[in-house]
Coordinates of C-alpha atoms in Angstrom, one line a residue:
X1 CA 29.3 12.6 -0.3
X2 CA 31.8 10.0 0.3
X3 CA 30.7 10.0 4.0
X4 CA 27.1 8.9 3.2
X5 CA 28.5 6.3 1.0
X6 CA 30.4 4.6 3.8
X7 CA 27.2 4.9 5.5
X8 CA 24.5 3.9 3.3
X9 CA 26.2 1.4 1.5
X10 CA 27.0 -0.6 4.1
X11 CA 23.4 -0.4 5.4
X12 CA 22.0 -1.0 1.8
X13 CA 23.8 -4.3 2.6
X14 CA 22.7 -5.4 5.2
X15 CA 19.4 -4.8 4.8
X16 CA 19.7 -6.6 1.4
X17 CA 21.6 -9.6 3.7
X18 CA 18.6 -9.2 6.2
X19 CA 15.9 -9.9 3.0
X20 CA 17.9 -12.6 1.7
X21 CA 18.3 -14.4 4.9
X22 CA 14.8 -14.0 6.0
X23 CA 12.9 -15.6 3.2
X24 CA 9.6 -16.4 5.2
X25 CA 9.3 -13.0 6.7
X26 CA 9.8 -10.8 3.6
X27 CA 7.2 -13.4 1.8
X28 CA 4.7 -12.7 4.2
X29 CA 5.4 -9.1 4.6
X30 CA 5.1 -8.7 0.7
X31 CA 1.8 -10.8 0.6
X32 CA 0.0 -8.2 3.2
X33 CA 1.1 -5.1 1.7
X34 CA -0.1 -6.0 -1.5
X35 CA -3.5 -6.8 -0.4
X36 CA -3.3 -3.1 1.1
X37 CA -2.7 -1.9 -2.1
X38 CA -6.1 -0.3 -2.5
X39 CA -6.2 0.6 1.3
X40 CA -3.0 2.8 0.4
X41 CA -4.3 4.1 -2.9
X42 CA -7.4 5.2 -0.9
X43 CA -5.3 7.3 1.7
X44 CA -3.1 8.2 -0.9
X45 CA -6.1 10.1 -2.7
X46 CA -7.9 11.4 0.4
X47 CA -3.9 13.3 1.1
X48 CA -3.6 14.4 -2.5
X49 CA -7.0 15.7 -2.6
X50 CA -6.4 18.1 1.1
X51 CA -2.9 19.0 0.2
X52 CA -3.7 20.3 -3.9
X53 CA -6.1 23.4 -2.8
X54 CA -3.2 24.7 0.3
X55 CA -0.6 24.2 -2.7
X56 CA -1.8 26.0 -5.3
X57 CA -3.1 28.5 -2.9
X58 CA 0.7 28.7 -1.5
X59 CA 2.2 29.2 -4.9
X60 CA -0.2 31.9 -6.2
X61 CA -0.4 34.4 -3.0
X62 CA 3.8 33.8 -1.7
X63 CA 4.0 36.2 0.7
X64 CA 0.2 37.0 1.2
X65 CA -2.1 35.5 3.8
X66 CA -4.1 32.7 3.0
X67 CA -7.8 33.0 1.6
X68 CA -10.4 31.6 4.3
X69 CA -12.0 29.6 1.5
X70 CA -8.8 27.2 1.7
X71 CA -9.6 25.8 4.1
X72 CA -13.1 24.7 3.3
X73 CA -11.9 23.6 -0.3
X74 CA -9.1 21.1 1.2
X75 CA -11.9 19.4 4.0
X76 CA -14.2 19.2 0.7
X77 CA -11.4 17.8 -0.5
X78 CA -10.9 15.5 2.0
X79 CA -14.7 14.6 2.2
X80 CA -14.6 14.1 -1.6
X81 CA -11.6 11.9 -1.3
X82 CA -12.9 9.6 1.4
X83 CA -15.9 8.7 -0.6
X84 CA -14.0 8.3 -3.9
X85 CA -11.7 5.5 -1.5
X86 CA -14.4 3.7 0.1
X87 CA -16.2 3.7 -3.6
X88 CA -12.6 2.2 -4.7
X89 CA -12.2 0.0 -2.3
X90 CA -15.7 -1.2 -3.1
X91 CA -14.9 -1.4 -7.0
X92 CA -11.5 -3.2 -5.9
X93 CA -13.4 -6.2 -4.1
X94 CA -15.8 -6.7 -7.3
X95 CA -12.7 -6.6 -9.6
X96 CA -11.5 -9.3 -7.4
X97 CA -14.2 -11.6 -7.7
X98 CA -14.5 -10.8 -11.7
X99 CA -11.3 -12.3 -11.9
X100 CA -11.8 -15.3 -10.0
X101 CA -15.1 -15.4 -12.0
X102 CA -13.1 -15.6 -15.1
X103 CA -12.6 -19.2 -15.4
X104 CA -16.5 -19.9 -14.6
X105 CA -18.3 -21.0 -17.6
X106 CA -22.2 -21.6 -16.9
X107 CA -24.0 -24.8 -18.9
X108 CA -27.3 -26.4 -18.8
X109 CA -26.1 -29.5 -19.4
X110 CA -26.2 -32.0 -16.4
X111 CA -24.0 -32.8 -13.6
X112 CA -21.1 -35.3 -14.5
X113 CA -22.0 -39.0 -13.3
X114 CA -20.3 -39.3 -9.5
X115 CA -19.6 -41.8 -7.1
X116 CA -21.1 -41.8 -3.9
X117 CA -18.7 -42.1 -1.2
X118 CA -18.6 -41.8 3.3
X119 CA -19.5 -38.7 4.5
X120 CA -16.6 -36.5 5.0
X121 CA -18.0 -36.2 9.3
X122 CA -18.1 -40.2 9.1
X123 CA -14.4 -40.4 8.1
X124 CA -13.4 -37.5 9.9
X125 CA -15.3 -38.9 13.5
X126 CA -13.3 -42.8 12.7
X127 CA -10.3 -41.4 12.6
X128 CA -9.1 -40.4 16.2
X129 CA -10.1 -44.1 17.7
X130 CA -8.2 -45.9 14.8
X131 CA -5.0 -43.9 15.9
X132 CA -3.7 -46.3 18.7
X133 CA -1.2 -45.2 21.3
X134 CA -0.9 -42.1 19.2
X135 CA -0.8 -39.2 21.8
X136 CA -0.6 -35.8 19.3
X137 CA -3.7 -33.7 17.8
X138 CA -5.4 -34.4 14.6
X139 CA -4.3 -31.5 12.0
X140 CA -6.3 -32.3 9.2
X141 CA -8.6 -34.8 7.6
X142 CA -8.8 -34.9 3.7
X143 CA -10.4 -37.4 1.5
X144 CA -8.1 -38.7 -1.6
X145 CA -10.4 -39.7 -3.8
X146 CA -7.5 -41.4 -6.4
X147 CA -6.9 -44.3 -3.7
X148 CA -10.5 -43.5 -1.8
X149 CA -9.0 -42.8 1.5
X150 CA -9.1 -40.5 4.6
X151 CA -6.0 -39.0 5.5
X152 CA -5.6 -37.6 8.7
X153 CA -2.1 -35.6 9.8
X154 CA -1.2 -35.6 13.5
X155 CA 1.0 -33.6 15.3
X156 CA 3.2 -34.2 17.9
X157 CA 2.6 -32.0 21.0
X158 CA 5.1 -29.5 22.1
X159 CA 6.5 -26.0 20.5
X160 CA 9.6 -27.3 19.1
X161 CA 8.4 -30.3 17.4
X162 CA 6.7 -31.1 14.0
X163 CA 4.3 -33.6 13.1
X164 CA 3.9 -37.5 14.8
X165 CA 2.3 -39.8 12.5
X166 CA 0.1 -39.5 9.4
X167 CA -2.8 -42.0 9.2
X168 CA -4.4 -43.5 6.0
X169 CA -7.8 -45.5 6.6
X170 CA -10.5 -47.1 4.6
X171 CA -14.0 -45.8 5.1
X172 CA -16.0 -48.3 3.1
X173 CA -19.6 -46.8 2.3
X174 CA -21.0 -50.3 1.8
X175 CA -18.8 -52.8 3.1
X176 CA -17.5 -54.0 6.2
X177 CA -13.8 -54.0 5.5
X178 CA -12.1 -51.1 7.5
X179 CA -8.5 -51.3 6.7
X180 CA -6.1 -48.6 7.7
X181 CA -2.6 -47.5 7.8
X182 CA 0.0 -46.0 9.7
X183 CA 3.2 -44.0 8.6
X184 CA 5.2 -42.4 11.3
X185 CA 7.5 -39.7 11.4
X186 CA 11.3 -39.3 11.7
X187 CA 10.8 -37.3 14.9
X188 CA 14.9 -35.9 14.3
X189 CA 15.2 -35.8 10.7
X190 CA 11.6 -34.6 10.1
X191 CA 10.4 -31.9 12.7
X192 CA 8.8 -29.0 10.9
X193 CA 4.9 -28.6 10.4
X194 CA 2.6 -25.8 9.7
X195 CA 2.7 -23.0 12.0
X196 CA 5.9 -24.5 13.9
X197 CA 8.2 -22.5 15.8
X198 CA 11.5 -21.2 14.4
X199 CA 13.4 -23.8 12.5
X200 CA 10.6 -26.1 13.6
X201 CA 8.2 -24.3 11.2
X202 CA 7.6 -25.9 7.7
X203 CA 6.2 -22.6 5.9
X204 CA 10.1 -21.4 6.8
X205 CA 11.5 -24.4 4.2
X206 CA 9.1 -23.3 1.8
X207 CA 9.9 -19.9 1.2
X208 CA 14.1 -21.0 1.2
X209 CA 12.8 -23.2 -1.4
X210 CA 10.2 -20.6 -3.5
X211 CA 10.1 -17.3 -2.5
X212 CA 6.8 -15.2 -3.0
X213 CA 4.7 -18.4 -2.5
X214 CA 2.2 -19.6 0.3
X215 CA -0.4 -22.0 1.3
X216 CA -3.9 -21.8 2.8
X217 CA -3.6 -24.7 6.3
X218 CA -6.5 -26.4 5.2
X219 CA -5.4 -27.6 1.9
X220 CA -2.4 -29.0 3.4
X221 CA -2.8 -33.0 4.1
X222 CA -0.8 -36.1 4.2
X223 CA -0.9 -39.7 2.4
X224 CA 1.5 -42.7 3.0
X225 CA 3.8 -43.7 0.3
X226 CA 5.0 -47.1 1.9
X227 CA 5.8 -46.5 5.4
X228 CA 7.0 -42.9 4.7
X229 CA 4.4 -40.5 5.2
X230 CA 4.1 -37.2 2.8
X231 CA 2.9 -34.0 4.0
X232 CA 1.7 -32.0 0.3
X233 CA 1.3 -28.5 0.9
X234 CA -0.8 -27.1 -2.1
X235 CA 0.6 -23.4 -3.1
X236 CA -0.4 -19.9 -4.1
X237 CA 0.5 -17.2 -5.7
X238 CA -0.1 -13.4 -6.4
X239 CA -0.9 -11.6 -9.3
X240 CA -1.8 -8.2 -10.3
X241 CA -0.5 -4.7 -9.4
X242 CA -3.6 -3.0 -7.8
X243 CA -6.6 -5.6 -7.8
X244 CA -4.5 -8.7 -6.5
X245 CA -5.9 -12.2 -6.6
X246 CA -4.1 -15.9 -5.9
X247 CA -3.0 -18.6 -8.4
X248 CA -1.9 -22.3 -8.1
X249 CA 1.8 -22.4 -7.6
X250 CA 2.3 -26.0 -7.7
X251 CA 2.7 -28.0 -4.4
X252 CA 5.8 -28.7 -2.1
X253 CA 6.3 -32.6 -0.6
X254 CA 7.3 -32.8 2.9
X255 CA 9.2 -35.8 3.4
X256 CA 8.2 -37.8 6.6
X257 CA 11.4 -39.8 6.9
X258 CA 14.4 -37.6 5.8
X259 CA 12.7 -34.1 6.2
X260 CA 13.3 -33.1 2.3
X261 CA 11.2 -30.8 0.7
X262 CA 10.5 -30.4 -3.1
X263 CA 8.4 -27.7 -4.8
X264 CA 7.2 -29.4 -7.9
X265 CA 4.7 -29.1 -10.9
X266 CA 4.4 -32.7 -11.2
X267 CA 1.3 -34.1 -9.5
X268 CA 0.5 -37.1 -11.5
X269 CA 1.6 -39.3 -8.5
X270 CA 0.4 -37.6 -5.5
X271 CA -3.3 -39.2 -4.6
X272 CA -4.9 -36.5 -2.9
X273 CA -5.9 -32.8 -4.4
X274 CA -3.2 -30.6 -6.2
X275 CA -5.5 -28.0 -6.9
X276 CA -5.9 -25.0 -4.0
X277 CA -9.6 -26.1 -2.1
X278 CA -9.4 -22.6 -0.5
X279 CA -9.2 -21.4 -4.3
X280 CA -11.7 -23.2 -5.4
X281 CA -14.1 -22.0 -2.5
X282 CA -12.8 -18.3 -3.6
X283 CA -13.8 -19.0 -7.3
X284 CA -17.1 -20.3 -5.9
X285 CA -17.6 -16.9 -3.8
X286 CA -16.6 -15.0 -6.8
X287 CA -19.9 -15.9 -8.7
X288 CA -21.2 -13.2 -7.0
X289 CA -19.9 -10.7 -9.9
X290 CA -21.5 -12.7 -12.7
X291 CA -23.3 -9.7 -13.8
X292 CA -22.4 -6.1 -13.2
X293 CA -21.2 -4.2 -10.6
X294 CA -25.1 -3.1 -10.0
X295 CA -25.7 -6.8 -9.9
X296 CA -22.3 -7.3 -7.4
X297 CA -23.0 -4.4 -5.1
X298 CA -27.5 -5.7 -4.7
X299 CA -25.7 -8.9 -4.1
X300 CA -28.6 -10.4 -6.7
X301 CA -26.2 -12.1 -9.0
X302 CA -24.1 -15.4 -8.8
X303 CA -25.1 -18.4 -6.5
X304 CA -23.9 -18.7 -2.8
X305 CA -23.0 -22.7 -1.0
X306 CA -26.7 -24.2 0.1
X307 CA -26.3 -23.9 3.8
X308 CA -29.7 -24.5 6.1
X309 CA -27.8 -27.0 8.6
X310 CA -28.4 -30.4 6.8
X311 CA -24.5 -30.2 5.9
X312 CA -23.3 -28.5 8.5
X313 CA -19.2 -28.9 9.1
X314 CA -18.9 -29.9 5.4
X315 CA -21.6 -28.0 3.0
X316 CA -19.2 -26.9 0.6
X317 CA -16.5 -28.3 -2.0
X318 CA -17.3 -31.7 -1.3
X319 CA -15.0 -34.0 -3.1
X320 CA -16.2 -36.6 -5.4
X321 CA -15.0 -39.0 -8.1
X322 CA -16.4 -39.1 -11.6
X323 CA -18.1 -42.5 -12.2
X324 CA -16.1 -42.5 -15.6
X325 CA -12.7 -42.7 -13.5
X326 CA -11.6 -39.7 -15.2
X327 CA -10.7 -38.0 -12.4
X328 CA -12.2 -36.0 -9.1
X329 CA -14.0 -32.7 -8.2
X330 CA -14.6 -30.4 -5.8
X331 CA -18.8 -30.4 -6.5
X332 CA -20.6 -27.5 -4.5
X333 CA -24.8 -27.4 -4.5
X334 CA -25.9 -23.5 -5.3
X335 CA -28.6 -21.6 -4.2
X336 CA -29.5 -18.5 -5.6
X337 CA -28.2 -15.4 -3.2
X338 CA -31.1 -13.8 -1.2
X339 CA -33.6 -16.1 1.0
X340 CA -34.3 -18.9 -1.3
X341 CA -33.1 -22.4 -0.6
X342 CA -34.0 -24.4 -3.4
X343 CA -30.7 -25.7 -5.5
X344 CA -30.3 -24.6 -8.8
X345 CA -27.0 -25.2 -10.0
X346 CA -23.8 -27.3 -9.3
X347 CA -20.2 -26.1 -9.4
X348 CA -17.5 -28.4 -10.4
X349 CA -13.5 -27.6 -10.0
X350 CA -11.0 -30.0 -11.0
X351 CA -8.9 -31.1 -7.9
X352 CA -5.8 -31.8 -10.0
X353 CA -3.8 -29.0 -11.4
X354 CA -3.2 -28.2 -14.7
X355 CA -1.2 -25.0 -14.9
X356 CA -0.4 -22.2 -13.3
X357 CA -3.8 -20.6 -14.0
X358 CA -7.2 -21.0 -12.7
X359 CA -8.9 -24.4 -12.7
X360 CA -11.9 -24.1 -15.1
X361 CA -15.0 -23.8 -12.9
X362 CA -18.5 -25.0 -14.5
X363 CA -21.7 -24.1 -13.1
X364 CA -24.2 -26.8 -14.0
X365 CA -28.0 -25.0 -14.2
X366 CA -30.3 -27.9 -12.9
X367 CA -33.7 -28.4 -14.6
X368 CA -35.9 -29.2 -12.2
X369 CA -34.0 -27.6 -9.5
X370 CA -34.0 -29.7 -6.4
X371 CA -35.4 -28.8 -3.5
X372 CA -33.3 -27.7 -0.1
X373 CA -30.8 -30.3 1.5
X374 CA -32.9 -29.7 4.7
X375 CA -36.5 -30.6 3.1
X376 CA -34.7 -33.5 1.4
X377 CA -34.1 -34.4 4.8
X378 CA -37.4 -33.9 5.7
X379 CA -38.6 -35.9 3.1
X380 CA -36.5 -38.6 4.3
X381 CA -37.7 -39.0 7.8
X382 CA -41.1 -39.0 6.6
X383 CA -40.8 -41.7 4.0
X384 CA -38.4 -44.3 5.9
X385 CA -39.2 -44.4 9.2
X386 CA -38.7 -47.5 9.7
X387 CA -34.8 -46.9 9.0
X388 CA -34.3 -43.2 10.0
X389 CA -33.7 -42.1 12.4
X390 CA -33.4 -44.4 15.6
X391 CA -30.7 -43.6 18.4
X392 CA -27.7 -42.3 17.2
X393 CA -28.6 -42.4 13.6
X394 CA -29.1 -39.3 11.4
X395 CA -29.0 -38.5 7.8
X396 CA -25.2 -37.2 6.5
X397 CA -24.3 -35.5 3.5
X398 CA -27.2 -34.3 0.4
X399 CA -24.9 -34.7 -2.3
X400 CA -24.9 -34.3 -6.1
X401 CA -24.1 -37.6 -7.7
X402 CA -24.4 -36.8 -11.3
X403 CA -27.5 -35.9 -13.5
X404 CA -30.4 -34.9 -11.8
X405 CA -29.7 -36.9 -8.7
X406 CA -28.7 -36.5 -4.9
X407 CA -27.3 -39.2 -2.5
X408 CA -27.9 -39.0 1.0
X409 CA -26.7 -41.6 3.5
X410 CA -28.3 -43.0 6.8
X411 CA -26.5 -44.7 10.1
X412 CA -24.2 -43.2 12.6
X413 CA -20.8 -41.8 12.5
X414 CA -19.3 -45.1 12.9
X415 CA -21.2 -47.4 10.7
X416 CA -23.1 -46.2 7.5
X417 CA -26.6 -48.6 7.2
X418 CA -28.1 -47.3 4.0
X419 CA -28.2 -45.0 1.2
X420 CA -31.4 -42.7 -0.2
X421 CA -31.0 -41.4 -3.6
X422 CA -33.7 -39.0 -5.2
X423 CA -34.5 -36.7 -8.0
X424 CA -35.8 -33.6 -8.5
X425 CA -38.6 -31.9 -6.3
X426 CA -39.3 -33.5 -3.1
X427 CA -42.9 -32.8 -4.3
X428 CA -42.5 -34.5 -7.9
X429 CA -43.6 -37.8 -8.9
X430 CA -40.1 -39.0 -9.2
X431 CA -37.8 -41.8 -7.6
X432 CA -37.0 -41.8 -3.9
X433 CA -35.2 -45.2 -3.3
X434 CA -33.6 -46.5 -0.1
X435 CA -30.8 -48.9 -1.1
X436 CA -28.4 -50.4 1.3
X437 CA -25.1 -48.6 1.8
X438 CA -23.6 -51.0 -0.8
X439 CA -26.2 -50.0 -3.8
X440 CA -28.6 -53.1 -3.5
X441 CA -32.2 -51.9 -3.8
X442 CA -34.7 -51.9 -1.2
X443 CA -37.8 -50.4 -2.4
X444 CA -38.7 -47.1 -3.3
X445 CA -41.2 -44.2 -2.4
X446 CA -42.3 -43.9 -5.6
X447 CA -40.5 -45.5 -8.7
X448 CA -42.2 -43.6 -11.8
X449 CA -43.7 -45.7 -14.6
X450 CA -41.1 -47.1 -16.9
X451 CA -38.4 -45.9 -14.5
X452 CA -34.9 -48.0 -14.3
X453 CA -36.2 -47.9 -10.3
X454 CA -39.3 -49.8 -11.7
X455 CA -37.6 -52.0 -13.8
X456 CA -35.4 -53.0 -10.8
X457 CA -37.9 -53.5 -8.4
X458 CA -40.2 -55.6 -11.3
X459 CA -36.7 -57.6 -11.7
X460 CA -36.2 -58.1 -7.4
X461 CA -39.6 -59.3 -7.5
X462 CA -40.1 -61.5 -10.6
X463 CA -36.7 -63.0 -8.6
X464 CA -38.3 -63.7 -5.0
X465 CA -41.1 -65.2 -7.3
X466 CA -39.4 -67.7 -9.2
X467 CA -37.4 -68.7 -5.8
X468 CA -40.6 -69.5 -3.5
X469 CA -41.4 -71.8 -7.1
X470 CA -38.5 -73.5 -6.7
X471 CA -38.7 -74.1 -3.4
X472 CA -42.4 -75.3 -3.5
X473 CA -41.5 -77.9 -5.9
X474 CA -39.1 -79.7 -3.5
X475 CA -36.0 -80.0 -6.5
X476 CA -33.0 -79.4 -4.2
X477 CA -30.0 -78.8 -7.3
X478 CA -32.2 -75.7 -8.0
X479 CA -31.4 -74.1 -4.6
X480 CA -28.1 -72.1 -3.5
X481 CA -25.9 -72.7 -1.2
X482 CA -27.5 -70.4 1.1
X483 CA -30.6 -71.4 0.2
X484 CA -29.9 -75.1 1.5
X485 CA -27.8 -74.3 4.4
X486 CA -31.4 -72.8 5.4
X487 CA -33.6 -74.8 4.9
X488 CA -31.2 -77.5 6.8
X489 CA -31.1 -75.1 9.8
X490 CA -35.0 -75.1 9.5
X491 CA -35.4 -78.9 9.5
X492 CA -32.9 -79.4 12.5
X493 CA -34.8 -76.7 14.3
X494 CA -38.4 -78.7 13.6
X495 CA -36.8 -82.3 14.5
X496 CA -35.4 -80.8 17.7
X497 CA -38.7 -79.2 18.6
X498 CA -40.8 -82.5 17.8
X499 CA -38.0 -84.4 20.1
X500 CA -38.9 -82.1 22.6
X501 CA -42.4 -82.2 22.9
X502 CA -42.8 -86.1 22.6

């Protein structure tokens, strides 16, 4: 006995040194097997099920030959056992999505009031030429809709190295001011990023800093605070013994300059999401088991992202502002599951954490539902010809905005022109408006009677009325600066022309 002791002890120690030490590993090895947990319960079964018949035969004829029926009973066993797995494993997945479901609450009433902002492929496609003499890769792009910026993370090329700058930039939807940021990195002090090598590897720090807890690479983004940029790295955890599913965990703040981490709670500060997009999109996904498991397993319950192409590269989990200024989303247009494209409903998730549980997820029912983003689209090119779509211009994002209305924009990836906002069916007598990418409107499609699209247009025209009056009675203190500036440009114009022809 006291020979195994010096034995195992020692290696009971070192392996306990090794799990210590290795942080990052163990974390990740942990995460894995627990999502096997069914896949081992399954095997587990079909084992127990081939072994008990040979047992109990064992035990009641010691000594005697075994009964040919035996055999057959242990590979019914085994048949029997691989169809209770599979039907487990089955069971295990719609378990999963009940939980994230848990936090859904469905409403009729409508959608929030939200601000229309770029197109997530607008800021995205502005971002590499406003980099300069940068020479690394784009990471990430991620709107934060607190200080309603892009943020795009580069990193520095090579294995051993971390990230290069992190770039903050202005994407005006109506305005012509473009004014961006820069915040580089402390290539010494700071050289860890996602999916680095060795030391170089910022999901390493983490897990010295909290064990158990990881992150999803496309939550993970960067803002400037000054001239130090801050990597936030939204985290996750795991729950439950068989059926395991994620939670928020908090987020950890890279430090740009001195290469600190923290692993906090406290997001008040930080200007971008908090709140897990990759859990929100699994809550989303996990509408599917709003009914039963007939429902689940049919795959004719719960709403799935509206994707026909119109949004493609961002058609999910777009994030918005409320109009209130209470805070931000992630909004998601639904269509019901099957072949039907029409939009029923509208998710909302918080982006900000609140816990360490689930962000309530409300599914707004719409009433009418809207048609799809891609006969919206449709709809689009037919009525406004005259501003869609010439060249390089094409029509972005079909976004909820609130209510019962969606916002498209208009222009190219570099310079957003105009804005189309619309209700309801594309086939209803309601309001399609084109307004300038700043709000102004144009004219509209249709305004109905009594409409505030009416009333506007009534209000531009009753305007452009009482302006040609003025301007026909020759009063000059009525006009506007503009106004006079034009018609002095006009009259110089005439005098020259006069001059000219004698």
């Amino acid at each position: 006995m006291g020979r195994v002791l010096r034995w195992v002890l020692p290696l009971v120690a070192v392996l306990a040194l090794f799990v210590w030490w290795a942080s990052y590993a163990t974390t990740i090895v942990v995460w894995e097997l627990r999502k096997l947990i069914p896949w081992v319960l399954a095997a587990a079964l079909i084992v127990v099920l081939y072994a008990v018949p040979q047992l109990v035969s064992a035990a009641r004829r010691r000594g005697e030959r075994q009964p040919g029926g035996v055999g057959a009973l242990a590979g019914l066993g085994v048949v029997a056992g691989l169809i209770l797995g599979i039907c487990g494993l089955f069971y295990d997945s719609y378990l999963r999505d009940r939980d994230y479901a848990s936090a859904m609450v469905v409403v009729d009433d409508p959608v929030p009031g939200l601000t229309a902002r770029a197109p997530y492929l607008v800021g995205s496609a502005q971002a590499a030429p406003n980099l300069g003499d940068v020479t690394g890769e784009i990471f990430d792009i991620t709107y934060l809709p607190d200080s309603d910026r892009f943020g795009t993370l580069v990193e520095r090329r090579g294995w051993l190295s971390g990230y290069e700058v992190g770039l903050v930039q202005e994407v005006p939807l109506g305005s012509n001011s473009r004014s961006s940021q820069r915040c580089a990195f402390d290539l010494d002090a700071a050289d860890a990023r996602v999916g680095g090598w060795f030391g170089h590897n910022l999901g390493r720090k983490i897990s010295a800093a909290e064990r158990w807890v990881r992150f999803d690479e496309r939550d993970v983004y960067v803002y400037c605070d000054g001239d130090t940029p801050m990597v936030v790295v939204p985290l996750k955890r795991q729950v439950g013994v068989v059926t395991v599913t994620e939670r928020p965990a908090g987020v950890a703040l890279y430090n740009g300059r001195t290469g600190d981490l923290t692993v906090t709670n406290d997001t008040a500060r930080i200007p971008g999401p908090t709140y897990p997009i990759s859990l929100a999109a699994r809550q989303r996904e996990g509408t599917a088991a709003v009914g039963g498991f007939a429902d689940w397993w049919a795959e004719r319950g719960g709403w799935d992202a509206s994707d026909d192409g119109t949004n493609e590269g961002n058609n999910s989990e777009f994030t918005l502002r409320f109009a209130d200024g209470t805070g931000s989303a992630y909004v998601t247009p639904l269509t019901p599951q099957g072949e039907a494209s029409s939009v029923v409903a509208v998710s909302t998730v918080a982006t900000r954490q609140t816990g360490l549980g689930l962000a309530p997820m409300t599914v707004h029912r719409l009433n009418p539902t809207w048609s799809s983003p891609e006969a919206v689209v449709a709809l689009i090119k037919a009525e406004y010809r005259d501003v869609c779509c010439w060249n390089e211009d094409r029509v972005f994002e079909v976004v909820p905005t609130g209510g019962t209305t969606w916002t498209a924009t208009v222009g190219s990836e570099q310079s957003i022109r105009y804005r189309i906002e619309g209700r309801g069916q594309v086939g209803g007598r309601e309001a399609t408006c084109l307004k300038t990418a700043e709000g102004a409107l144009i004219r509209c499609a249709y305004a109905a009677p009594g409409s505030p699209e009416e009333q506007e247009l009534k209000r531009i025209e009753e305007q452009k009325r009482q302006q040609e009056q003025q301007n026909q009675t020759g009063d000059l203190t009525t006009l506007t600066d503009q106004q006079l500036a034009e018609l002095n440009k006009r009259l110089a114009e005439e005098v020259n022309r006069r001059l000219t022809n004698g």
